[in-house]
XYZ file of N, CA, C and O in Angstrom:
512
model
N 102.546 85.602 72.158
C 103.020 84.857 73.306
C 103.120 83.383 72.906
O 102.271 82.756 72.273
N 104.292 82.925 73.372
C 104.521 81.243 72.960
C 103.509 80.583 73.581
O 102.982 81.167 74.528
N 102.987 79.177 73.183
C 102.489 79.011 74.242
C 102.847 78.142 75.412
O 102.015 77.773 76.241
N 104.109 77.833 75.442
C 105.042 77.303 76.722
C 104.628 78.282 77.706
O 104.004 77.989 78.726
N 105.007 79.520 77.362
C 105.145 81.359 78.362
C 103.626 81.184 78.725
O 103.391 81.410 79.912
N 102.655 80.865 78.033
C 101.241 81.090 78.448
C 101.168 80.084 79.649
O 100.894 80.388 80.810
N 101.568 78.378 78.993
C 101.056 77.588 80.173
C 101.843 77.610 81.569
O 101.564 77.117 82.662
N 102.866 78.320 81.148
C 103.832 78.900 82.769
C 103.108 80.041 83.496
O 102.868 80.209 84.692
N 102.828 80.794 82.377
C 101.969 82.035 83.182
C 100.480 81.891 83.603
O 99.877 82.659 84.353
N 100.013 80.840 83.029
C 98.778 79.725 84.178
C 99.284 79.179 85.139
O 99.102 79.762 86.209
N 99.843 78.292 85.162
C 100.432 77.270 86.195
C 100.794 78.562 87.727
O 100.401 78.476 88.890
N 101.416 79.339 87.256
C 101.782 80.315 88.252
C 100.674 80.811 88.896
O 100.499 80.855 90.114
N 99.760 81.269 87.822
C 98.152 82.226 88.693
C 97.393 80.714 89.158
O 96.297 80.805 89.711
N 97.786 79.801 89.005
C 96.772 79.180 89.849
C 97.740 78.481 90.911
O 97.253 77.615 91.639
N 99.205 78.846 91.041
C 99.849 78.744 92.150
C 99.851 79.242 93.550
O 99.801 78.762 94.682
N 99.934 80.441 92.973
C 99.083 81.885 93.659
C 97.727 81.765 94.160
O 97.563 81.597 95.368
N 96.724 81.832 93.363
C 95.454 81.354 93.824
C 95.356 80.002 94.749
O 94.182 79.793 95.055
N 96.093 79.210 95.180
C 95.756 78.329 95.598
C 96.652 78.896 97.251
O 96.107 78.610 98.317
N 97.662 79.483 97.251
C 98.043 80.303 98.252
C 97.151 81.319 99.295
O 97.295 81.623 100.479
N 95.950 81.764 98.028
C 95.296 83.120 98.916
C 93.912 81.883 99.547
O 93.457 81.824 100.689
N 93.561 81.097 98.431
C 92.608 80.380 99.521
C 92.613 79.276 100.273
O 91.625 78.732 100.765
N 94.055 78.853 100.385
C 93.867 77.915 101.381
C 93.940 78.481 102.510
O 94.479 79.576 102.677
N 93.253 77.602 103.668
C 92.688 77.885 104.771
C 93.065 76.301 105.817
O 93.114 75.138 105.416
N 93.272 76.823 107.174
C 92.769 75.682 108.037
C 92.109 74.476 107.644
O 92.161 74.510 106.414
N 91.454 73.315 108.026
C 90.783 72.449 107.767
C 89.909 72.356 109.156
O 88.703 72.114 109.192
N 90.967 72.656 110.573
C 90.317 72.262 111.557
C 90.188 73.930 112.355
O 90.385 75.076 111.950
N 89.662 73.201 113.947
C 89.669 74.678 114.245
C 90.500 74.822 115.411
O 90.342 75.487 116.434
N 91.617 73.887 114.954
C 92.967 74.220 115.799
C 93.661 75.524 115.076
O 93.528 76.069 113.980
N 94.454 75.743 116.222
C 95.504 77.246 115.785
C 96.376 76.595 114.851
O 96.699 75.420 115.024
N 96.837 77.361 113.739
C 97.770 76.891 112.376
C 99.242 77.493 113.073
O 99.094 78.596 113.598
N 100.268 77.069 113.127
C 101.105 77.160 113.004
C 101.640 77.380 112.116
O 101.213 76.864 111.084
N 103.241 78.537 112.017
C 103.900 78.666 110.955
C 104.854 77.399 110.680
O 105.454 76.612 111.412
N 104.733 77.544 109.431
C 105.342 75.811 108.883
C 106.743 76.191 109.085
O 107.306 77.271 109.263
N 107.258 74.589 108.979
C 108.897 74.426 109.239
C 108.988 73.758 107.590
O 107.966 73.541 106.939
N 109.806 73.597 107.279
C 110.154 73.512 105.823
C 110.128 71.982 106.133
O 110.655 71.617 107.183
N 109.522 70.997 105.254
C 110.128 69.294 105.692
C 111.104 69.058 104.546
O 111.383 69.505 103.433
N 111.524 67.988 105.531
C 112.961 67.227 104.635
C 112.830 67.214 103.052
O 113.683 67.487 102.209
N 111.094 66.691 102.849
C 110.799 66.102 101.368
C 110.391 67.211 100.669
O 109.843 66.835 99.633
N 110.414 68.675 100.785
C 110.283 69.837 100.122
C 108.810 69.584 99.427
O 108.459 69.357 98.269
N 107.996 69.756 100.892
C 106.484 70.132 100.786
C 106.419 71.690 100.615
O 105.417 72.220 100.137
N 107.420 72.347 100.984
C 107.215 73.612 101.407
C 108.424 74.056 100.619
O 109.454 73.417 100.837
N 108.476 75.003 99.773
C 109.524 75.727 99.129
C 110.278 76.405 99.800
O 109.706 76.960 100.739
N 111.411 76.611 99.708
C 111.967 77.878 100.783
C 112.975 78.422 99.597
O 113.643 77.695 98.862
N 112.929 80.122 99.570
C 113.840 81.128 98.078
C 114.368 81.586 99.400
O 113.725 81.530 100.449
N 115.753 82.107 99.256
C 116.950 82.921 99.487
C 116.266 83.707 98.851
O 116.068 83.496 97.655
N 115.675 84.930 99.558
C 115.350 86.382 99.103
C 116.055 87.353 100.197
O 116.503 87.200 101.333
N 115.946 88.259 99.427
C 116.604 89.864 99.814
C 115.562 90.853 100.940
O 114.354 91.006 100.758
N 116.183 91.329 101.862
C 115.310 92.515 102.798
C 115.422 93.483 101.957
O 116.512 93.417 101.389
N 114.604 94.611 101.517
C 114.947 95.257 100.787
C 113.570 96.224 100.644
O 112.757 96.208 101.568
N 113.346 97.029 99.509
C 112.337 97.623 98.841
C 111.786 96.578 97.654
O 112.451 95.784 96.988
N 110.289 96.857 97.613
C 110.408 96.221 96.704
C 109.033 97.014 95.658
O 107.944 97.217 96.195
N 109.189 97.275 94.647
C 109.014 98.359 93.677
C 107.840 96.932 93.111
O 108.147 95.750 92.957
N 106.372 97.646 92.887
C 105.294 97.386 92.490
C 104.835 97.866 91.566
O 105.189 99.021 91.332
N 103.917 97.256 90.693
C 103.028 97.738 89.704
C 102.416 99.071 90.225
O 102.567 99.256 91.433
N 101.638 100.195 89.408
C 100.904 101.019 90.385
C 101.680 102.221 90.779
O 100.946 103.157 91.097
N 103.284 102.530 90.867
C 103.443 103.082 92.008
C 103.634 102.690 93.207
O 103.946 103.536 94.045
N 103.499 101.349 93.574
C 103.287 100.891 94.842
C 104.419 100.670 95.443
O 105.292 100.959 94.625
N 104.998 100.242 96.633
C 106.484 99.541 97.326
C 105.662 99.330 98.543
O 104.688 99.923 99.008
N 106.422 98.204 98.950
C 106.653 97.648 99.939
C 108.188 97.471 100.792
O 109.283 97.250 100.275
N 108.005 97.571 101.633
C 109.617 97.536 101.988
C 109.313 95.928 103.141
O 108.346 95.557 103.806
N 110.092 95.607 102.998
C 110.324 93.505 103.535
C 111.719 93.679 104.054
O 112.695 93.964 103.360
N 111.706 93.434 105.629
C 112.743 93.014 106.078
C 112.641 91.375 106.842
O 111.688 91.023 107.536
N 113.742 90.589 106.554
C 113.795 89.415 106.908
C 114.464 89.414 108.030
O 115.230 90.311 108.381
N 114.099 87.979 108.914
C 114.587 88.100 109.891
C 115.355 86.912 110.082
O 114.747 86.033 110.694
N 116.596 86.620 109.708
C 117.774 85.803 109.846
C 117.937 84.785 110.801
O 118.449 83.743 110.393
N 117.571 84.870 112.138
C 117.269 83.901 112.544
C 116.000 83.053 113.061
O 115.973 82.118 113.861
N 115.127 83.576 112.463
C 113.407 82.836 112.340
C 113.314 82.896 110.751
O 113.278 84.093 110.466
N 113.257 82.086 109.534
C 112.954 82.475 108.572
C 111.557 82.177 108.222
O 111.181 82.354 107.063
N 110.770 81.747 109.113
C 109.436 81.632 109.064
C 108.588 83.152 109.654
O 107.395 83.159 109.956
N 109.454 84.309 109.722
C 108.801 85.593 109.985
C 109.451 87.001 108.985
O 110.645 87.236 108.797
N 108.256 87.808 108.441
C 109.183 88.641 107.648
C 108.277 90.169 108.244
O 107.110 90.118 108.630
N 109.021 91.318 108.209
C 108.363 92.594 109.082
C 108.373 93.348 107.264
O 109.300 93.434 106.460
N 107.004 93.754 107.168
C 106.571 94.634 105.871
C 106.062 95.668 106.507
O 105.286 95.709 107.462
N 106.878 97.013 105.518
C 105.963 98.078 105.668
C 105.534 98.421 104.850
O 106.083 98.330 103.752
N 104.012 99.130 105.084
C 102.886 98.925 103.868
C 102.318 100.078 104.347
O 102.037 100.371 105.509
N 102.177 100.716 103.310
C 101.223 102.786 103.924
C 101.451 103.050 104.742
O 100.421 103.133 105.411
N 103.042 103.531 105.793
C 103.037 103.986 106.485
C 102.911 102.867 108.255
O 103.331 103.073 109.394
N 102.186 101.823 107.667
C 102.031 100.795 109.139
C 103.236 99.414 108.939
O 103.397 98.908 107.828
N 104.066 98.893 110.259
C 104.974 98.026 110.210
C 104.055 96.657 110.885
O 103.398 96.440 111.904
N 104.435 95.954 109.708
C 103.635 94.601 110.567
C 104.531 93.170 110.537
O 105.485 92.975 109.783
N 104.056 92.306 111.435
C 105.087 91.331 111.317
C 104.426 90.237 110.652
O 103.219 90.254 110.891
N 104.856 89.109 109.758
C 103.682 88.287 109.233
C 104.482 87.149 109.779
O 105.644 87.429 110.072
N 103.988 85.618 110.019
C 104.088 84.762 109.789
C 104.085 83.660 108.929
O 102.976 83.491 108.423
N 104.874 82.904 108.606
C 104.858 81.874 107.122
C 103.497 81.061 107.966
O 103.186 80.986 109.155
N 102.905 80.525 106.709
C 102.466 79.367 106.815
C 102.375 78.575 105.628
O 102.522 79.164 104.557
N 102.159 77.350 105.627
C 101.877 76.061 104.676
C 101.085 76.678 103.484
O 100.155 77.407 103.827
N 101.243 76.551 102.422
C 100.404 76.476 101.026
C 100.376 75.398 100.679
O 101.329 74.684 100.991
N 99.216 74.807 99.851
C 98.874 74.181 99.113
C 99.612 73.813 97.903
O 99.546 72.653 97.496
N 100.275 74.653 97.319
C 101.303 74.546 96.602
C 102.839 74.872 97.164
O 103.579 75.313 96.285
N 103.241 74.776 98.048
C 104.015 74.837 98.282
C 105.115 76.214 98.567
O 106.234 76.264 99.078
N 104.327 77.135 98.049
C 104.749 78.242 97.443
C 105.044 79.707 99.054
O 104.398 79.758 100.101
N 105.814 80.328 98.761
C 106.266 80.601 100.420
C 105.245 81.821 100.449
O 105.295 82.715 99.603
N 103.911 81.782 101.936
C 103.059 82.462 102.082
C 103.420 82.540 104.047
O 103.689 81.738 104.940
N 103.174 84.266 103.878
C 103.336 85.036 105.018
C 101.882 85.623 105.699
O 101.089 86.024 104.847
N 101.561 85.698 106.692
C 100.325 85.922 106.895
C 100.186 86.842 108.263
O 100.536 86.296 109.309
N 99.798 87.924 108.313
C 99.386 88.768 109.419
C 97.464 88.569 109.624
O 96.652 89.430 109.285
N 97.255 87.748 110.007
C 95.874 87.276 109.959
C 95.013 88.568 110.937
O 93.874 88.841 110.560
N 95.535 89.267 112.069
C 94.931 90.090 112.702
C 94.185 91.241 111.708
O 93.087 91.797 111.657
N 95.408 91.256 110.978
C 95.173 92.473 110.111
C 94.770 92.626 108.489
O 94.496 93.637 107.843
N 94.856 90.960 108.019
C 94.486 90.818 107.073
C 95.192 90.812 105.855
O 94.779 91.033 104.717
N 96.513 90.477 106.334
C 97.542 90.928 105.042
C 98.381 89.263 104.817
O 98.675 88.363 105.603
N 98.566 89.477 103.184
C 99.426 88.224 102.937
C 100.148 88.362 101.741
O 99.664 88.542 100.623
N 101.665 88.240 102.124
C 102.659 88.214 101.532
C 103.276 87.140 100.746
O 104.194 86.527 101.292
N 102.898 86.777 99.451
C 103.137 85.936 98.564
C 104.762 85.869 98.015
O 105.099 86.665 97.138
N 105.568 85.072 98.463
C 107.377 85.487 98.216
C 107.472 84.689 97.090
O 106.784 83.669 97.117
N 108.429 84.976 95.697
C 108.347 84.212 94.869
C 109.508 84.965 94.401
O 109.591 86.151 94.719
N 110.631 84.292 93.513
C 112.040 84.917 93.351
C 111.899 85.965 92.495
O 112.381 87.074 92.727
N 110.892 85.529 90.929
C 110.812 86.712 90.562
C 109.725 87.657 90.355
O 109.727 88.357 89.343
N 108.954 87.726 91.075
C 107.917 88.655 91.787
C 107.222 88.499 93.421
O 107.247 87.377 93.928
N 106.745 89.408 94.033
C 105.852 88.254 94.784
C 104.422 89.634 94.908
O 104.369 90.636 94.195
N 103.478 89.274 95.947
C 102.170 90.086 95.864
C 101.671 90.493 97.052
O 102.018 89.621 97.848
N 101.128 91.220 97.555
C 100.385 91.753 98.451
C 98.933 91.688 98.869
O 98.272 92.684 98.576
N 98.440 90.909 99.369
C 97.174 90.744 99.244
C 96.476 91.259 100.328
O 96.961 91.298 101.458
N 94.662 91.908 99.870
C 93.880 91.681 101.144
C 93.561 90.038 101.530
O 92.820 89.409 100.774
N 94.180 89.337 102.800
C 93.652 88.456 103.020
C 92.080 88.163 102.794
O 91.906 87.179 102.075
N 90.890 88.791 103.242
C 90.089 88.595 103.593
C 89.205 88.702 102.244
O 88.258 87.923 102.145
N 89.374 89.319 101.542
C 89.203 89.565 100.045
C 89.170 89.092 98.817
O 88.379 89.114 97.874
N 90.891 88.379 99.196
C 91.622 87.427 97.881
C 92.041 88.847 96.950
O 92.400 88.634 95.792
N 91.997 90.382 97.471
C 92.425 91.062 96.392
C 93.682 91.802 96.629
O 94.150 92.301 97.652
N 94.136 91.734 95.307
C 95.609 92.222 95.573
C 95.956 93.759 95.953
O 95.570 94.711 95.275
N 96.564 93.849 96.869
C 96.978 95.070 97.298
C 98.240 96.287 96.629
O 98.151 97.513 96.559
N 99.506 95.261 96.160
C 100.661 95.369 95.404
C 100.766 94.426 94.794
O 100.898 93.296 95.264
N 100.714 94.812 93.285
C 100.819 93.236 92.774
C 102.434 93.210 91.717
O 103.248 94.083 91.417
N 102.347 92.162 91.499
C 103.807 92.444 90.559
C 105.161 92.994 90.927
O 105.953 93.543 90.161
N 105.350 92.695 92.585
C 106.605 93.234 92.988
C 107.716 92.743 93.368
O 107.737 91.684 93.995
N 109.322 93.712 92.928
C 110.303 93.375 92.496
C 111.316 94.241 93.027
O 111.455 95.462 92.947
N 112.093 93.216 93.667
C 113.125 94.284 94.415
C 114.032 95.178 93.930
O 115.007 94.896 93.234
N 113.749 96.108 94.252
C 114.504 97.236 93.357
C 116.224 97.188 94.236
O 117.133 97.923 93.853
């Protein structure tokens, strides 16, 4: 492995990681973020689709065109709706907090996580 490919493939896991643990600060309700002018917040043109996981796994992600701060995943059989919110890095994070699920969007992969955990549920997935 070069090591350009290595320090990209750091920079990324601690992109990610900084996605699953950021949290609130206060103990107001978080709102799903709006993208600002100065691109605090990333926003990818991604696909509704299937999306084919490490494992065996899929997820199927449908977007919703006119809220792009909401995306509906189905995951084992259950449909849930997540909400975006703010990362720390900037990086586009979906969150069903009732239920514990968070959808990491990234052009060329994104992940599935137990919220509550930090552990990945589907990892490495790619729209087939």
């Amino acid at each position: 492995m070069t090591p350009f490919r290595q320090i990209i493939i750091t920079l990324v896991c601690a992109m990610l990681a900084a996605c699953v643990f950021s949290r609130p600060q206060s103990d107001a309700p978080v709102k799903p973020s709006v993208v600002s002018g100065e691109g605090q917040q990333l926003r990818f043109q991604l696909a509704s689709g299937v999306y084919r996981c490490e494992s065996g796994r899929s997820v199927q992600i449908q977007r919703d065109a006119r809220n792009t701060n909401l995306i509906e995943i189905s995951w084992q059989g259950a449909r849930r709706t997540l909400l975006r919110y703010d990362s720390t890095s900037g990086l586009p994070r979906y969150e069903d907090r009732q239920h514990g699920l968070l959808w990491i969007d990234l052009p060329w992969k994104s992940v599935l996580m137990d919220a509550n955990s930090g552990r990945p549920l589907a990892n490495e997935c790619k729209l087939s």
